Short mmCIF file of C-alpha atoms in Angstrom, two decimals:
data_model
loop_
_atom_site.label_atom_id
_atom_site.label_comp_id
_atom_site.label_asym_id
_atom_site.label_seq_id
_atom_site.Cartn_x
_atom_site.Cartn_y
_atom_site.Cartn_z
CA MET A 1 192.31 102.49 83.03
CA ALA A 2 191.01 100.93 79.83
CA ALA A 3 187.76 102.83 80.18
CA ALA A 4 189.66 106.14 80.51
CA LEU A 5 191.74 105.42 77.41
CA GLN A 6 188.60 104.61 75.45
CA ALA A 7 186.91 107.86 76.52
CA GLN A 8 189.99 109.86 75.50
CA ARG A 9 190.04 108.11 72.07
CA LEU A 10 186.35 108.92 71.53
CA PHE A 11 186.84 112.62 72.49
CA LEU A 12 189.74 113.01 70.04
CA THR A 13 187.68 111.40 67.29
CA ALA A 14 184.78 113.82 67.94
CA SER A 15 187.13 116.83 67.91
CA THR A 16 188.56 115.75 64.53
CA SER A 17 185.12 115.30 62.98
CA SER A 18 183.85 118.64 64.30
CA SER A 19 186.94 120.50 62.98
CA SER A 20 186.55 118.94 59.54
CA SER A 21 182.87 119.86 59.37
CA SER A 22 183.59 123.45 60.46
CA SER A 23 186.00 123.85 57.56
CA LEU A 24 183.11 123.32 55.17
CA THR A 25 180.47 125.40 56.92
CA THR A 26 181.81 128.79 58.06
CA ARG A 27 180.01 130.31 60.96
CA PRO A 28 179.54 134.07 60.98
CA ARG A 29 182.02 135.79 63.23
CA ARG A 30 181.01 138.59 65.51
CA THR A 31 183.64 141.21 65.22
CA THR A 32 182.26 143.17 68.13
CA ALA A 33 182.17 140.29 70.57
CA ALA A 34 185.14 139.57 72.77
CA PRO A 35 186.71 136.08 72.42
CA CYS A 36 185.52 133.61 74.98
CA ARG A 37 187.11 130.39 76.21
CA ALA A 38 185.12 127.34 77.12
CA GLY A 39 186.34 124.57 79.34
CA LEU A 40 184.97 121.05 79.90
CA ARG A 41 185.40 119.49 83.29
CA VAL A 42 184.25 115.96 84.03
CA PRO A 43 183.58 115.38 87.70
CA SER A 44 184.84 112.26 89.34
CA GLY A 45 182.52 109.34 89.60
CA VAL A 46 180.96 109.78 86.18
CA GLN A 47 180.61 106.50 84.36
CA THR A 48 182.06 106.23 80.87
CA THR A 49 179.91 105.11 78.02
CA THR A 50 180.53 102.20 75.83
CA ALA A 51 181.12 102.34 72.11
CA SER A 52 177.60 101.09 71.41
CA SER A 53 176.08 104.23 72.99
CA ILE A 54 178.03 106.61 70.73
CA PRO A 55 176.19 107.85 67.62
CA ALA A 56 176.94 106.01 64.44
CA ASP A 57 178.71 108.97 62.85
CA GLY A 58 181.01 109.23 65.84
CA GLY A 59 180.36 112.97 66.14
CA LEU A 60 179.96 114.92 69.32
CA LYS A 61 177.28 117.65 69.19
CA LEU A 62 178.33 120.89 70.82
CA ASP A 63 175.88 123.80 71.02
CA TRP A 64 177.20 127.30 70.28
CA ILE A 65 176.85 129.86 73.02
CA ASP A 66 175.65 133.10 71.44
CA VAL A 67 177.00 135.94 73.50
CA THR A 68 175.51 139.31 72.53
CA THR A 69 176.56 142.56 74.05
CA THR A 70 175.51 146.08 73.52
CA SER A 71 177.76 148.44 71.68
CA GLY A 72 178.14 150.61 74.76
CA SER A 73 179.52 147.76 76.88
CA ILE A 74 182.47 147.16 74.58
CA ALA A 75 185.33 149.56 74.85
CA SER A 76 186.43 151.24 71.67
CA SER A 77 189.80 150.51 70.22
CA PRO A 78 192.77 152.51 71.53
CA ALA A 79 193.12 154.30 68.18
CA ASP A 80 189.49 155.47 68.19
CA ARG A 81 189.75 156.49 71.83
CA ASN A 82 192.89 158.51 71.17
CA THR A 83 191.19 160.21 68.23
CA ALA A 84 188.22 161.13 70.41
CA VAL A 85 190.52 162.50 73.10
CA ASP A 86 192.35 164.63 70.54
CA LYS A 87 189.05 165.99 69.24
CA LEU A 88 187.93 166.90 72.75
CA ARG A 89 191.23 168.70 73.32
CA ALA A 90 190.58 170.68 70.15
CA VAL A 91 187.09 171.58 71.41
CA ALA A 92 188.57 172.74 74.73
CA GLU A 93 191.13 174.94 72.96
CA ALA A 94 188.42 176.39 70.71
CA ALA A 95 186.21 177.13 73.72
CA ALA A 96 189.07 178.91 75.50
CA ASP A 97 189.77 180.98 72.39
CA ARG A 98 186.08 181.84 71.98
CA ALA A 99 185.86 182.95 75.61
CA GLU A 100 188.81 185.29 75.13
CA MET A 101 187.32 186.73 71.94
CA HIS A 102 183.91 187.35 73.52
CA ASP A 103 185.54 188.92 76.57
CA ILE A 104 187.53 191.39 74.44
CA ILE A 105 184.56 192.25 72.22
CA GLY A 106 182.30 192.64 75.27
CA ARG A 107 184.62 195.23 76.78
CA GLN A 108 184.82 197.05 73.48
CA ARG A 109 181.04 197.24 73.10
CA ASP A 110 180.63 198.35 76.69
CA ASN A 111 183.00 201.22 75.88
CA TRP A 112 180.83 202.00 72.85
CA ASN A 113 177.82 202.40 75.09
CA HIS A 114 179.53 204.91 77.41
CA LEU A 115 181.34 206.88 74.70
CA LEU A 116 178.35 207.16 72.37
CA LEU A 117 176.03 208.08 75.24
CA HIS A 118 178.18 210.98 76.41
CA SER A 119 179.11 212.08 72.89
CA THR A 120 175.52 212.18 71.67
CA ASN A 121 174.32 214.04 74.74
CA SER A 122 177.14 216.56 74.38
CA LEU A 123 176.20 217.20 70.75
CA THR A 124 172.52 217.59 71.57
CA LEU A 125 172.95 219.89 74.56
CA ALA A 126 175.54 222.06 72.81
CA ALA A 127 173.21 222.46 69.82
CA SER A 128 170.30 223.31 72.12
CA VAL A 129 172.33 226.07 73.78
CA MET A 130 173.30 227.49 70.36
CA ALA A 131 169.70 227.47 69.22
CA ALA A 132 168.60 229.28 72.37
CA LEU A 133 171.32 231.98 72.08
CA ALA A 134 170.93 232.58 68.35
CA PRO A 135 168.15 235.25 68.56
CA ALA A 136 170.18 237.22 71.11
CA ALA A 137 173.15 237.63 68.74
CA PRO A 138 171.89 239.16 65.46
CA GLY A 139 175.36 239.33 63.95
CA THR A 140 176.09 235.63 64.41
CA VAL A 141 172.60 234.20 64.02
CA ALA A 142 173.45 232.50 60.73
CA ALA A 143 176.52 230.78 62.16
CA LEU A 144 174.72 229.70 65.33
CA LYS A 145 171.75 228.48 63.35
CA ALA A 146 173.92 226.45 60.98
CA SER A 147 176.00 225.01 63.81
CA ALA A 148 172.93 224.06 65.81
CA GLY A 149 171.30 222.44 62.79
CA VAL A 150 174.40 220.40 61.91
CA LEU A 151 174.94 219.21 65.49
CA LEU A 152 171.28 218.28 65.94
CA ALA A 153 171.19 216.40 62.64
CA THR A 154 174.37 214.54 63.60
CA ALA A 155 172.89 213.70 66.99
CA ALA A 156 169.70 212.40 65.36
CA VAL A 157 171.62 210.10 63.00
CA THR A 158 173.90 208.92 65.81
CA MET A 159 170.93 208.17 68.06
CA ALA A 160 169.21 206.18 65.33
CA ALA A 161 172.33 204.09 64.71
CA VAL A 162 173.00 203.49 68.41
CA ASN A 163 169.38 202.60 69.08
CA ARG A 164 169.54 200.08 66.25
CA VAL A 165 172.49 198.12 67.65
CA GLN A 166 171.91 198.70 71.40
CA PRO A 167 175.54 198.63 72.66
CA SER A 168 174.54 197.82 76.24
CA GLN A 169 172.66 194.74 75.03
CA LEU A 170 175.61 193.73 72.85
CA ALA A 171 177.91 193.96 75.87
CA GLU A 172 175.55 191.81 77.97
CA GLU A 173 175.43 189.18 75.22
CA GLN A 174 179.22 188.97 75.18
CA ARG A 175 179.48 188.79 78.97
CA ASN A 176 177.05 185.89 79.11
CA ALA A 177 178.77 184.19 76.16
CA THR A 178 182.14 184.49 77.92
CA ARG A 179 180.76 182.76 81.00
CA LEU A 180 179.18 179.95 78.99
CA TRP A 181 182.28 179.34 76.86
CA ARG A 182 184.41 179.09 79.99
CA GLN A 183 181.87 176.69 81.45
CA LEU A 184 182.09 174.52 78.34
CA GLU A 185 185.89 174.54 78.53
CA ARG A 186 185.81 173.43 82.16
CA ASP A 187 183.39 170.61 81.38
CA VAL A 188 185.49 169.31 78.50
CA ARG A 189 188.74 169.49 80.45
CA ALA A 190 187.11 167.73 83.41
CA THR A 191 186.03 164.95 81.06
CA LEU A 192 189.57 164.65 79.69
CA GLN A 193 191.06 164.60 83.17
CA HIS A 194 188.77 162.11 84.89
CA GLU A 195 187.27 160.02 82.07
CA ALA A 196 189.98 159.99 79.40
CA GLN A 197 189.83 156.19 79.16
CA GLN A 198 186.07 156.24 78.54
CA VAL A 199 185.81 159.03 75.96
CA THR A 200 183.69 158.07 72.95
CA GLN A 201 182.56 159.72 69.75
CA ALA A 202 179.26 160.49 71.47
CA ASP A 203 181.13 162.75 73.91
CA VAL A 204 182.80 164.52 71.00
CA GLN A 205 179.48 165.00 69.21
CA ASP A 206 177.86 166.36 72.37
CA ALA A 207 180.68 168.91 72.80
CA MET A 208 180.43 169.93 69.14
CA ASP A 209 176.67 170.42 69.49
CA ARG A 210 177.25 172.71 72.44
CA VAL A 211 179.82 174.70 70.46
CA LEU A 212 177.44 175.21 67.54
CA ALA A 213 174.56 176.13 69.85
CA LEU A 214 176.67 178.77 71.59
CA ASP A 215 177.85 180.20 68.26
CA ALA A 216 174.25 180.56 67.14
CA ALA A 217 173.03 182.02 70.45
CA TYR A 218 175.76 184.67 70.77
CA PRO A 219 177.25 185.54 67.38
CA LEU A 220 180.48 187.50 67.20
CA PRO A 221 179.74 189.60 64.06
CA LEU A 222 177.91 192.87 64.42
CA LEU A 223 176.55 193.10 60.87
CA PRO A 224 175.30 190.80 59.49
CA GLY A 225 174.30 188.11 61.96
CA MET A 226 173.47 190.34 64.92
CA LEU A 227 170.61 189.22 67.13
CA GLU A 228 167.35 191.09 66.64
CA LYS A 229 167.19 193.82 69.26
CA PHE A 230 163.44 194.45 68.94
CA PRO A 231 161.89 191.03 68.25
CA LYS A 232 158.19 190.69 67.59
CA ALA A 233 157.89 187.83 70.08
CA VAL A 234 159.90 187.57 73.29
CA GLU A 235 161.40 184.11 73.71
CA PRO A 236 163.87 182.77 76.28
CA ALA A 237 167.49 182.77 75.18
CA ARG A 238 168.69 179.31 74.12
CA TRP A 239 172.38 178.46 74.25
CA TRP A 240 172.19 174.66 74.59
CA PRO A 241 171.51 172.10 71.84
CA ARG A 242 168.18 170.42 71.47
CA ARG A 243 168.17 166.95 72.92
CA ARG A 244 168.25 164.05 70.55
CA PRO A 245 165.79 161.21 71.14
CA GLN A 246 167.50 158.39 72.94
CA GLN A 247 167.60 155.10 71.08
CA GLN A 248 166.52 152.20 73.19
CA PRO A 249 168.23 148.83 72.62
CA LYS A 250 166.17 146.61 70.36
CA SER A 251 167.31 143.24 71.63
CA SER A 252 165.36 141.97 74.58
CA SER A 253 168.47 140.27 75.91
CA THR A 254 170.26 143.61 76.28
CA THR A 255 167.37 145.77 77.37
CA THR A 256 166.80 146.42 81.03
CA ARG A 257 163.15 146.37 81.84
CA SER A 258 161.99 149.70 83.21
CA ARG A 259 160.90 149.66 86.78
CA SER A 260 157.68 150.87 88.28
CA PHE A 261 157.46 152.47 91.67
CA GLY A 262 154.19 150.71 92.32
CA ARG A 263 151.20 152.06 94.21
CA ARG A 264 151.14 155.47 95.78
CA GLY A 265 152.29 155.37 99.37
CA VAL A 266 154.67 152.46 98.87
CA ARG A 267 158.28 153.73 99.19
CA THR A 268 160.44 151.98 96.66
CA THR A 269 163.71 153.42 95.39
CA SER A 270 165.97 152.59 92.50
CA ASN A 271 169.10 154.50 91.49
CA GLY A 272 168.17 157.21 93.96
CA TRP A 273 164.71 157.74 92.42
CA SER A 274 161.40 157.24 94.16
CA GLN A 275 157.77 158.06 93.57
CA GLU A 276 158.05 161.03 95.94
CA LEU A 277 161.08 162.42 94.11
CA GLU A 278 159.34 162.16 90.75
CA GLU A 279 156.35 164.05 92.15
CA GLU A 280 158.69 166.73 93.47
CA MET A 281 160.25 167.13 90.03
CA ARG A 282 156.86 167.26 88.29
CA GLY A 283 155.58 169.89 90.72
CA LEU A 284 158.79 171.87 90.37
CA LEU A 285 158.51 171.68 86.61
CA ARG A 286 155.02 173.12 86.72
CA VAL A 287 156.04 175.99 89.02
CA LEU A 288 159.03 176.87 86.84
CA ARG A 289 156.83 177.08 83.77
CA ALA A 290 153.89 178.89 85.36
CA LYS A 291 155.72 181.36 87.60
CA ASP A 292 159.46 181.84 87.09
CA GLU A 293 159.76 181.72 83.32
CA HIS A 294 156.44 183.50 82.84
CA GLN A 295 157.51 186.32 85.16
CA TYR A 296 160.73 187.07 83.29
CA LEU A 297 159.03 186.92 79.91
CA THR A 298 156.29 189.30 81.09
CA VAL A 299 158.76 191.83 82.46
CA GLY A 300 160.90 191.40 79.35
CA LYS A 301 157.97 192.35 77.14
CA LEU A 302 157.36 195.46 79.23
CA VAL A 303 161.01 196.55 79.05
CA LEU A 304 161.08 195.87 75.32
CA SER A 305 158.03 198.03 74.69
CA ILE A 306 159.51 200.90 76.72
CA ASN A 307 162.86 200.60 74.97
CA ARG A 308 161.19 200.51 71.56
CA GLY A 309 159.29 203.72 72.33
CA LEU A 310 162.40 205.52 73.54
CA ALA A 311 164.42 204.29 70.55
CA VAL A 312 161.90 206.01 68.25
CA ALA A 313 161.38 209.13 70.37
CA GLY A 314 165.05 210.10 70.72
CA PRO A 315 165.95 210.43 67.02
CA ALA A 316 162.52 211.92 66.28
CA LEU A 317 163.01 214.71 68.83
CA ALA A 318 166.55 215.41 67.65
CA GLY A 319 165.39 215.52 64.04
CA THR A 320 162.54 217.88 64.95
CA ALA A 321 165.03 220.14 66.73
CA ALA A 322 167.26 220.18 63.63
CA VAL A 323 164.33 221.16 61.42
CA ALA A 324 163.28 223.89 63.86
CA ALA A 325 166.83 225.25 63.94
CA ALA A 326 166.60 225.90 60.22
CA PHE A 327 163.84 228.49 60.81
CA ILE A 328 165.77 230.51 63.37
CA GLY A 329 166.14 234.14 62.25
CA THR A 330 163.36 234.08 59.67
CA GLY A 331 160.35 236.40 59.72
CA ASP A 332 157.98 233.94 61.33
CA GLY A 333 160.70 232.00 63.17
CA ALA A 334 160.26 233.44 66.64
CA TRP A 335 159.11 230.05 67.83
CA ALA A 336 161.98 228.15 66.15
CA SER A 337 164.60 228.92 68.76
CA GLY A 338 162.49 227.73 71.64
CA ALA A 339 161.34 224.61 69.76
CA ALA A 340 164.88 223.64 68.80
CA ALA A 341 166.15 224.12 72.36
CA ALA A 342 163.23 222.25 73.93
CA CYS A 343 163.31 219.30 71.51
CA GLY A 344 167.09 219.03 71.82
CA ALA A 345 166.89 218.92 75.60
CA LEU A 346 164.13 216.29 75.48
CA ALA A 347 166.18 214.20 73.02
CA ALA A 348 169.14 214.26 75.41
CA ALA A 349 166.87 213.22 78.28
CA VAL A 350 165.37 210.34 76.31
CA ASN A 351 168.82 209.18 75.22
CA THR A 352 170.05 209.28 78.81
CA VAL A 353 167.12 207.22 80.09
CA GLU A 354 167.47 204.63 77.33
CA HIS A 355 171.23 204.10 77.31
CA GLY A 356 172.13 205.41 80.75
CA ALA A 357 169.68 202.97 82.32
CA GLN A 358 170.86 200.34 79.80
CA LEU A 359 167.41 199.09 78.91
CA GLY A 360 168.89 196.91 76.17
CA MET A 361 171.10 195.16 78.71
CA LEU A 362 168.12 194.74 81.03
CA PHE A 363 166.06 193.12 78.28
CA GLU A 364 168.88 190.71 77.43
CA LEU A 365 169.32 189.88 81.11
CA LEU A 366 165.63 189.01 81.41
CA ARG A 367 165.85 186.81 78.30
CA ASN A 368 168.83 184.98 79.76
CA CYS A 369 167.05 184.44 83.08
CA ALA A 370 164.04 183.00 81.27
CA GLY A 371 166.39 180.79 79.26
CA PHE A 372 168.05 179.60 82.46
CA TYR A 373 164.71 178.39 83.83
CA ARG A 374 163.80 176.89 80.47
CA LYS A 375 166.99 174.82 80.54
CA VAL A 376 166.21 173.57 84.05
CA GLN A 377 162.78 172.53 82.82
CA GLU A 378 164.24 170.59 79.89
CA ASP A 379 166.74 168.85 82.17
CA ILE A 380 163.90 167.72 84.44
CA GLU A 381 161.77 166.63 81.47
CA ALA A 382 164.67 164.62 80.05
CA ALA A 383 165.21 162.85 83.36
CA LEU A 384 161.54 162.03 83.86
CA GLY A 385 161.15 161.07 80.20
CA GLU A 386 163.60 158.19 80.60
CA ALA A 387 161.40 155.21 81.46
CA ASP A 388 164.27 153.10 82.76
CA VAL A 389 165.40 154.64 86.04
CA GLU A 390 168.68 152.75 85.85
CA ARG A 391 169.61 154.78 82.77
CA ARG A 392 168.94 158.10 84.52
CA GLU A 393 171.36 160.12 86.55
CA ASN A 394 171.29 159.23 90.21
CA GLY A 395 168.15 160.74 91.70
CA GLU A 396 169.74 162.24 94.81
CA VAL A 397 172.58 163.77 92.80
CA PHE A 398 170.10 165.19 90.29
CA ARG A 399 167.98 166.60 93.08
CA THR A 400 171.02 168.33 94.62
CA LYS A 401 172.01 169.85 91.27
CA VAL A 402 168.53 171.24 90.69
CA ALA A 403 168.42 172.67 94.22
CA LEU A 404 171.78 174.40 93.69
CA LEU A 405 170.63 175.87 90.39
CA LEU A 406 167.55 177.31 92.07
CA GLY A 407 169.40 178.61 95.14
CA ARG A 408 167.52 176.29 97.49
CA ASP A 409 168.28 173.50 99.91
CA ALA A 410 167.43 170.06 98.61
CA ALA A 411 164.95 169.54 101.45
CA GLU A 412 163.00 172.62 100.35
CA LEU A 413 161.98 170.93 97.12
CA ARG A 414 159.51 168.75 99.02
CA GLN A 415 157.08 171.66 99.18
CA PHE A 416 156.54 171.42 95.42
CA ARG A 417 155.29 167.84 95.61
CA GLY A 418 151.69 168.95 95.95
CA MET A 419 151.96 171.18 92.85
CA ALA A 420 152.05 168.08 90.66
CA SER A 421 148.38 167.40 91.35
CA ALA A 422 145.95 168.25 88.56
CA SER A 423 143.57 169.74 91.09
CA VAL A 424 145.99 172.63 91.68
CA LYS A 425 145.51 175.41 89.15
CA ASP A 426 148.27 177.68 87.90
CA ASP A 427 146.58 180.67 89.50
CA ASP A 428 146.75 178.94 92.89
CA ILE A 429 150.56 178.76 92.74
CA LYS A 430 151.95 181.70 94.70
CA ASP A 431 155.55 180.77 95.42
CA TYR A 432 158.42 180.89 92.94
CA ALA A 433 160.83 178.02 92.43
CA GLY A 434 163.99 180.04 92.01
CA LYS A 435 165.66 182.05 94.77
CA LEU A 436 168.94 182.72 93.01
CA PHE A 437 167.59 185.67 91.01
#
């Protein structure tokens, strides 16, 4: 009993001395660290020390336990979390509004394509008929000649303006933008519904980046800001933000060492990833770049060159017909009537092929398909570029998502494992990765 009382007296003395010394030397507080409680338990059977074994200053040395945590492991304050949730709700409302706007404008521009196509062809064909009948009616040749010339000139100007803006391509841009804005709205609302307690400012910034990327990819204004309809170089459409380099934790105590899958042939898995799965993704990445994306860009260049030629030929033929109509009824103008009628008919045919077949829409569709495969490539590169497999998305889930995007079964991706070998040349690759389109 006396020994226990003596130990208690010594512990109280040490606590008093340590509290007095801490009032002089202030230790830095970690505002981001959660408070921790320490307890001291003395097991039974431990012998107490005598007063002679206590240090002369009577102090008890206690080592500080430095607990460091990463910023991502500490939940944000309720106020910051509520602010982030409100911002995400604003992004969702903006995405819904944008989708409605693009849908309305897309329908309007699709109507432009049909109305302008039929109106221009009606003007051109009516003027061609007038030019052909003018020599047969000597009393009304001046009126027919003037009417034909005015209609053909109007048709030439209208064709030039329509070919410049490509209404069918504008409508396709708005249709694709509507789909992507609705997709963004669904993603944001799903985040708010299932992960409202874990929303951070990084989620808000990611949503804002997607909004800005979509605004730049599919602008609403017609002039100025319209996308170039006849670009010099054909590039895949890009409606997603460029990925920011991920910052790895600097502290060795908070960094998870990246894992290696070891030697080839040894099956080791971590977070759903394995050496075989990585080889599948690398082979798939190579096929997407060499075959799928390349195919759509090649066909897109062909369609663009055809559309560019027709866009020049239509107004040129209509303008030639208008000039020829001016010579109808003159002394040497026997040829003028036939030239005006023939050029007008050819202009109507060219205009029908260009806008009736909607070559502008076809070119935009090919750009979007190439952009789709480019995005799949970047997703795969981002996953493989993360050295720490624990920080990646689960490998099996990622594999299923990629298979769904390509219209394939997940088991079919194994055939691309051999494409990752450097011995396989791009010309030796015959199959395409995508089956969806």
